[in-house]
Amino acid sequence: MDGARTDAAEDSTVGTSGTTALSYVVPAHNSTVAIEATLHALAARLDGMDAEVVVVENGSTDGTPELLARLQREWASPGVRLVVLTSDKGMGNAYRTGIAASRGDRVLLTADDLPFGFDDLDAALELDAASHPVVIGSKGHRDSDVDRGLLRRVLTGGFWLLRRVVLGMRTLDPQGTFVVDGAWLRSIAPQLSEGGYLLSTELCFLAERSGLVPVEVPVRLSAAHRDHASRITPGDVWQMGVGLLGIRRRHATRP
């Protein structure tokens, strides 16, 4: 079960049309360095767009909960609804909590530092939402500018091969940012079970298996995100393999 949520989640619409045009779902774990700037950027970009921002704090051990409480009290963007929730630790747990509480006709799943700025949103807005229910800000797109060094490229290739072999997945980067039809996303949310970073891969797998073809759009990695040293190790390839097998096993008997 997810952790306790604030009362702001009570008016969520699950598995139906949204009551706002766009929901941003932003996990926040030990996010004191990034989350305030991110919320200011979202308030400016989404002003006038009939949008909401759903921030899900998940198991932080720094001052993130207190910072979010202050930012919520001081929120001065009446055109953009801010919801602050909590979940158990883990990006997947945060996403599932945020998805359930979202009200948007489209839901954008991103990270606390907006790794691609608004490239993903801008590209999605140029596409017909009904014809493209799943749009991915993809590091694997040939026009993306996301160079992270030789080791990262080698490991990324290993991850792609594992996904192709274990899940038969054709999407190049199921761990990018997602812009998804809100009604469909909320309807399949009960099937999502990953608590960690593989939640987006599980989501992409369910989309492909449902006959939806994710559209990958090019993105540019932000300068701040590009400067972060990669935390991925060769051992993570093994862990991903185990996780992918778990996804395949859990969904094997589902239609």
mmCIF file of N, CA and C in Angstrom, residues 140-220:
data_model
loop_
_atom_site.group_PDB
_atom_site.id
_atom_site.type_symbol
_atom_site.label_atom_id
_atom_site.label_comp_id
_atom_site.label_asym_id
_atom_site.label_seq_id
_atom_site.Cartn_x
_atom_site.Cartn_y
_atom_site.Cartn_z
ATOM 1 N N GLY A 140 16.497 7.991 -26.391
ATOM 2 C CA GLY A 140 16.888 7.110 -27.477
ATOM 3 C C GLY A 140 16.586 7.649 -28.860
ATOM 4 N N HIS A 141 15.845 8.749 -28.946
ATOM 5 C CA HIS A 141 15.532 9.327 -30.254
ATOM 6 C C HIS A 141 16.817 9.820 -30.918
ATOM 7 N N ARG A 142 16.924 9.606 -32.211
ATOM 8 C CA ARG A 142 18.174 9.950 -32.909
ATOM 9 C C ARG A 142 18.476 11.442 -32.894
ATOM 10 N N ASP A 143 17.461 12.272 -32.689
ATOM 11 C CA ASP A 143 17.675 13.719 -32.674
ATOM 12 C C ASP A 143 17.822 14.278 -31.262
ATOM 13 N N SER A 144 17.817 13.415 -30.249
ATOM 14 C CA SER A 144 17.967 13.887 -28.879
ATOM 15 C C SER A 144 19.418 14.289 -28.600
ATOM 16 N N ASP A 145 19.576 15.271 -27.728
ATOM 17 C CA ASP A 145 20.901 15.749 -27.332
ATOM 18 C C ASP A 145 21.100 15.396 -25.858
ATOM 19 N N VAL A 146 21.616 14.182 -25.618
ATOM 20 C CA VAL A 146 21.694 13.679 -24.242
ATOM 21 C C VAL A 146 23.001 12.945 -23.980
ATOM 22 N N ASP A 147 24.059 13.307 -24.645
ATOM 23 C CA ASP A 147 25.319 12.582 -24.501
ATOM 24 C C ASP A 147 25.747 12.522 -23.044
ATOM 25 N N ARG A 148 25.954 11.297 -22.518
ATOM 26 C CA ARG A 148 26.367 11.121 -21.135
ATOM 27 C C ARG A 148 27.636 10.290 -21.007
ATOM 28 N N GLY A 149 28.393 10.097 -22.086
ATOM 29 C CA GLY A 149 29.650 9.370 -21.976
ATOM 30 C C GLY A 149 29.548 7.937 -22.457
ATOM 31 N N LEU A 150 30.710 7.328 -22.679
ATOM 32 C CA LEU A 150 30.784 5.988 -23.261
ATOM 33 C C LEU A 150 30.146 4.938 -22.367
ATOM 34 N N LEU A 151 30.453 4.942 -21.064
ATOM 35 C CA LEU A 151 29.903 3.917 -20.173
ATOM 36 C C LEU A 151 28.389 3.960 -20.160
ATOM 37 N N ARG A 152 27.841 5.161 -20.073
ATOM 38 C CA ARG A 152 26.385 5.295 -20.046
ATOM 39 C C ARG A 152 25.779 4.762 -21.342
ATOM 40 N N ARG A 153 26.409 5.037 -22.477
ATOM 41 C CA ARG A 153 25.880 4.552 -23.753
ATOM 42 C C ARG A 153 25.928 3.031 -23.823
ATOM 43 N N VAL A 154 27.019 2.441 -23.330
ATOM 44 C CA VAL A 154 27.141 0.977 -23.351
ATOM 45 C C VAL A 154 26.070 0.339 -22.472
ATOM 46 N N LEU A 155 25.892 0.868 -21.274
ATOM 47 C CA LEU A 155 24.893 0.314 -20.368
ATOM 48 C C LEU A 155 23.485 0.518 -20.903
ATOM 49 N N THR A 156 23.249 1.669 -21.522
ATOM 50 C CA THR A 156 21.937 1.918 -22.124
ATOM 51 C C THR A 156 21.643 0.881 -23.199
ATOM 52 N N GLY A 157 22.679 0.548 -24.001
ATOM 53 C CA GLY A 157 22.500 -0.494 -25.013
ATOM 54 C C GLY A 157 22.183 -1.835 -24.387
ATOM 55 N N GLY A 158 22.813 -2.128 -23.243
ATOM 56 C CA GLY A 158 22.520 -3.373 -22.541
ATOM 57 C C GLY A 158 21.088 -3.402 -22.029
ATOM 58 N N PHE A 159 20.617 -2.274 -21.498
ATOM 59 C CA PHE A 159 19.237 -2.202 -21.033
ATOM 60 C C PHE A 159 18.261 -2.420 -22.195
ATOM 61 N N TRP A 160 18.553 -1.792 -23.340
ATOM 62 C CA TRP A 160 17.667 -1.941 -24.492
ATOM 63 C C TRP A 160 17.581 -3.411 -24.911
ATOM 64 N N LEU A 161 18.723 -4.088 -24.964
ATOM 65 C CA LEU A 161 18.730 -5.491 -25.376
ATOM 66 C C LEU A 161 17.931 -6.352 -24.404
ATOM 67 N N LEU A 162 18.085 -6.098 -23.109
ATOM 68 C CA LEU A 162 17.326 -6.859 -22.117
ATOM 69 C C LEU A 162 15.826 -6.658 -22.301
ATOM 70 N N ARG A 163 15.406 -5.430 -22.494
ATOM 71 C CA ARG A 163 13.974 -5.165 -22.678
ATOM 72 C C ARG A 163 13.445 -5.855 -23.933
ATOM 73 N N ARG A 164 14.262 -5.848 -24.978
ATOM 74 C CA ARG A 164 13.839 -6.472 -26.239
ATOM 75 C C ARG A 164 13.698 -7.982 -26.072
ATOM 76 N N VAL A 165 14.667 -8.600 -25.376
ATOM 77 C CA VAL A 165 14.655 -10.054 -25.218
ATOM 78 C C VAL A 165 13.599 -10.505 -24.216
ATOM 79 N N VAL A 166 13.520 -9.839 -23.076
ATOM 80 C CA VAL A 166 12.642 -10.290 -21.998
ATOM 81 C C VAL A 166 11.188 -9.895 -22.236
ATOM 82 N N LEU A 167 10.953 -8.670 -22.699
ATOM 83 C CA LEU A 167 9.587 -8.169 -22.844
ATOM 84 C C LEU A 167 9.148 -8.004 -24.296
ATOM 85 N N GLY A 168 10.067 -8.175 -25.237
ATOM 86 C CA GLY A 168 9.715 -7.944 -26.637
ATOM 87 C C GLY A 168 9.420 -6.483 -26.911
ATOM 88 N N MET A 169 10.000 -5.593 -26.129
ATOM 89 C CA MET A 169 9.667 -4.174 -26.211
ATOM 90 C C MET A 169 10.375 -3.508 -27.385
ATOM 91 N N ARG A 170 9.641 -2.701 -28.115
ATOM 92 C CA ARG A 170 10.199 -2.014 -29.282
ATOM 93 C C ARG A 170 10.563 -0.557 -28.982
ATOM 94 N N THR A 171 9.999 0.005 -27.940
ATOM 95 C CA THR A 171 10.302 1.380 -27.578
ATOM 96 C C THR A 171 11.768 1.505 -27.179
ATOM 97 N N LEU A 172 12.433 2.531 -27.684
ATOM 98 C CA LEU A 172 13.857 2.692 -27.416
ATOM 99 C C LEU A 172 14.134 3.136 -25.984
ATOM 100 N N ASP A 173 13.305 4.037 -25.453
ATOM 101 C CA ASP A 173 13.575 4.580 -24.127
ATOM 102 C C ASP A 173 12.305 4.629 -23.280
ATOM 103 N N PRO A 174 11.916 3.493 -22.684
ATOM 104 C CA PRO A 174 10.723 3.501 -21.835
ATOM 105 C C PRO A 174 10.971 4.104 -20.466
ATOM 106 N N GLN A 175 12.151 4.674 -20.252
ATOM 107 C CA GLN A 175 12.438 5.323 -18.983
ATOM 108 C C GLN A 175 12.649 6.833 -19.162
ATOM 109 N N GLY A 176 12.066 7.357 -20.217
ATOM 110 C CA GLY A 176 12.066 8.797 -20.394
ATOM 111 C C GLY A 176 10.893 9.414 -19.656
ATOM 112 N N THR A 177 10.532 10.621 -20.007
ATOM 113 C CA THR A 177 9.330 11.241 -19.466
ATOM 114 C C THR A 177 8.143 10.841 -20.337
ATOM 115 N N PHE A 178 6.952 10.815 -19.731
ATOM 116 C CA PHE A 178 5.758 10.333 -20.430
ATOM 117 C C PHE A 178 4.675 11.401 -20.432
ATOM 118 N N VAL A 179 3.999 11.543 -21.565
ATOM 119 C CA VAL A 179 2.784 12.352 -21.651
ATOM 120 C C VAL A 179 1.698 11.394 -22.124
ATOM 121 N N VAL A 180 0.737 11.097 -21.248
ATOM 122 C CA VAL A 180 -0.175 9.979 -21.462
ATOM 123 C C VAL A 180 -1.626 10.440 -21.362
ATOM 124 N N ASP A 181 -2.493 9.812 -22.158
ATOM 125 C CA ASP A 181 -3.923 10.059 -22.034
ATOM 126 C C ASP A 181 -4.353 9.746 -20.602
ATOM 127 N N GLY A 182 -4.951 10.724 -19.940
ATOM 128 C CA GLY A 182 -5.247 10.566 -18.526
ATOM 129 C C GLY A 182 -6.249 9.478 -18.213
ATOM 130 N N ALA A 183 -7.321 9.390 -19.001
ATOM 131 C CA ALA A 183 -8.335 8.378 -18.729
ATOM 132 C C ALA A 183 -7.757 6.974 -18.866
ATOM 133 N N TRP A 184 -6.973 6.746 -19.933
ATOM 134 C CA TRP A 184 -6.363 5.422 -20.109
ATOM 135 C C TRP A 184 -5.379 5.130 -18.985
ATOM 136 N N LEU A 185 -4.563 6.111 -18.628
ATOM 137 C CA LEU A 185 -3.554 5.894 -17.602
ATOM 138 C C LEU A 185 -4.199 5.542 -16.264
ATOM 139 N N ARG A 186 -5.234 6.271 -15.884
ATOM 140 C CA ARG A 186 -5.892 5.963 -14.618
ATOM 141 C C ARG A 186 -6.610 4.625 -14.655
ATOM 142 N N SER A 187 -7.063 4.223 -15.846
ATOM 143 C CA SER A 187 -7.761 2.934 -15.940
ATOM 144 C C SER A 187 -6.826 1.745 -15.784
ATOM 145 N N ILE A 188 -5.561 1.891 -16.212
ATOM 146 C CA ILE A 188 -4.626 0.774 -16.092
ATOM 147 C C ILE A 188 -3.753 0.893 -14.844
ATOM 148 N N ALA A 189 -3.890 1.986 -14.103
ATOM 149 C CA ALA A 189 -3.056 2.192 -12.912
ATOM 150 C C ALA A 189 -3.117 1.035 -11.922
ATOM 151 N N PRO A 190 -4.289 0.385 -11.702
ATOM 152 C CA PRO A 190 -4.304 -0.732 -10.758
ATOM 153 C C PRO A 190 -3.416 -1.905 -11.183
ATOM 154 N N GLN A 191 -3.036 -1.972 -12.458
ATOM 155 C CA GLN A 191 -2.156 -3.046 -12.921
ATOM 156 C C GLN A 191 -0.684 -2.736 -12.686
ATOM 157 N N LEU A 192 -0.369 -1.484 -12.406
ATOM 158 C CA LEU A 192 1.015 -1.094 -12.198
ATOM 159 C C LEU A 192 1.445 -1.486 -10.791
ATOM 160 N N SER A 193 2.544 -2.207 -10.685
ATOM 161 C CA SER A 193 2.959 -2.704 -9.376
ATOM 162 C C SER A 193 4.403 -2.371 -9.020
ATOM 163 N N GLU A 194 5.181 -1.868 -9.977
ATOM 164 C CA GLU A 194 6.575 -1.559 -9.698
ATOM 165 C C GLU A 194 6.674 -0.392 -8.718
ATOM 166 N N GLY A 195 7.488 -0.557 -7.672
ATOM 167 C CA GLY A 195 7.649 0.505 -6.698
ATOM 168 C C GLY A 195 8.807 1.429 -6.993
ATOM 169 N N GLY A 196 9.711 1.014 -7.902
ATOM 170 C CA GLY A 196 10.915 1.777 -8.173
ATOM 171 C C GLY A 196 10.963 2.347 -9.573
ATOM 172 N N TYR A 197 12.198 2.439 -10.113
ATOM 173 C CA TYR A 197 12.404 3.132 -11.377
ATOM 174 C C TYR A 197 11.847 2.387 -12.587
ATOM 175 N N LEU A 198 11.511 1.096 -12.442
ATOM 176 C CA LEU A 198 10.990 0.336 -13.580
ATOM 177 C C LEU A 198 9.494 0.556 -13.814
ATOM 178 N N LEU A 199 8.871 1.423 -13.026
ATOM 179 C CA LEU A 199 7.446 1.683 -13.227
ATOM 180 C C LEU A 199 7.157 2.165 -14.641
ATOM 181 N N SER A 200 7.982 3.060 -15.171
ATOM 182 C CA SER A 200 7.722 3.582 -16.516
ATOM 183 C C SER A 200 7.915 2.492 -17.571
ATOM 184 N N THR A 201 8.839 1.564 -17.344
ATOM 185 C CA THR A 201 8.999 0.434 -18.266
ATOM 186 C C THR A 201 7.764 -0.455 -18.221
ATOM 187 N N GLU A 202 7.239 -0.696 -17.029
ATOM 188 C CA GLU A 202 6.017 -1.484 -16.886
ATOM 189 C C GLU A 202 4.853 -0.794 -17.601
ATOM 190 N N LEU A 203 4.758 0.520 -17.445
ATOM 191 C CA LEU A 203 3.711 1.287 -18.118
ATOM 192 C C LEU A 203 3.841 1.165 -19.630
ATOM 193 N N CYS A 204 5.056 1.292 -20.137
ATOM 194 C CA CYS A 204 5.284 1.188 -21.579
ATOM 195 C C CYS A 204 4.945 -0.210 -22.087
ATOM 196 N N PHE A 205 5.295 -1.224 -21.315
ATOM 197 C CA PHE A 205 4.979 -2.608 -21.680
ATOM 198 C C PHE A 205 3.469 -2.805 -21.800
ATOM 199 N N LEU A 206 2.712 -2.284 -20.839
ATOM 200 C CA LEU A 206 1.259 -2.414 -20.888
ATOM 201 C C LEU A 206 0.679 -1.650 -22.081
ATOM 202 N N ALA A 207 1.261 -0.498 -22.388
ATOM 203 C CA ALA A 207 0.785 0.265 -23.540
ATOM 204 C C ALA A 207 1.001 -0.524 -24.835
ATOM 205 N N GLU A 208 2.217 -1.024 -25.024
ATOM 206 C CA GLU A 208 2.502 -1.792 -26.238
ATOM 207 C C GLU A 208 1.598 -3.017 -26.336
ATOM 208 N N ARG A 209 1.405 -3.689 -25.209
ATOM 209 C CA ARG A 209 0.585 -4.899 -25.233
ATOM 210 C C ARG A 209 -0.890 -4.590 -25.471
ATOM 211 N N SER A 210 -1.309 -3.362 -25.159
ATOM 212 C CA SER A 210 -2.689 -2.938 -25.404
ATOM 213 C C SER A 210 -2.910 -2.495 -26.846
ATOM 214 N N GLY A 211 -1.832 -2.497 -27.641
ATOM 215 C CA GLY A 211 -1.941 -2.071 -29.025
ATOM 216 C C GLY A 211 -1.627 -0.611 -29.243
ATOM 217 N N LEU A 212 -1.256 0.091 -28.182
ATOM 218 C CA LEU A 212 -0.871 1.487 -28.318
ATOM 219 C C LEU A 212 0.600 1.560 -28.724
ATOM 220 N N VAL A 213 0.907 2.451 -29.638
ATOM 221 C CA VAL A 213 2.287 2.614 -30.099
ATOM 222 C C VAL A 213 2.836 3.905 -29.527
ATOM 223 N N PRO A 214 3.704 3.831 -28.517
ATOM 224 C CA PRO A 214 4.271 5.060 -27.975
ATOM 225 C C PRO A 214 5.047 5.831 -29.035
ATOM 226 N N VAL A 215 4.866 7.138 -29.047
ATOM 227 C CA VAL A 215 5.604 8.006 -29.951
ATOM 228 C C VAL A 215 6.759 8.616 -29.169
ATOM 229 N N GLU A 216 7.981 8.383 -29.620
ATOM 230 C CA GLU A 216 9.144 8.938 -28.954
ATOM 231 C C GLU A 216 9.533 10.251 -29.624
ATOM 232 N N VAL A 217 9.712 11.286 -28.823
ATOM 233 C CA VAL A 217 10.058 12.602 -29.349
ATOM 234 C C VAL A 217 11.435 13.014 -28.821
ATOM 235 N N PRO A 218 12.168 13.805 -29.600
ATOM 236 C CA PRO A 218 13.528 14.193 -29.190
ATOM 237 C C PRO A 218 13.516 15.187 -28.047
ATOM 238 N N VAL A 219 14.541 15.097 -27.212
ATOM 239 C CA VAL A 219 14.680 15.994 -26.069
ATOM 240 C C VAL A 219 16.136 16.413 -25.928
ATOM 241 N N ARG A 220 16.347 17.468 -25.182
ATOM 242 C CA ARG A 220 17.696 17.927 -24.836
ATOM 243 C C ARG A 220 17.852 17.823 -23.330
#
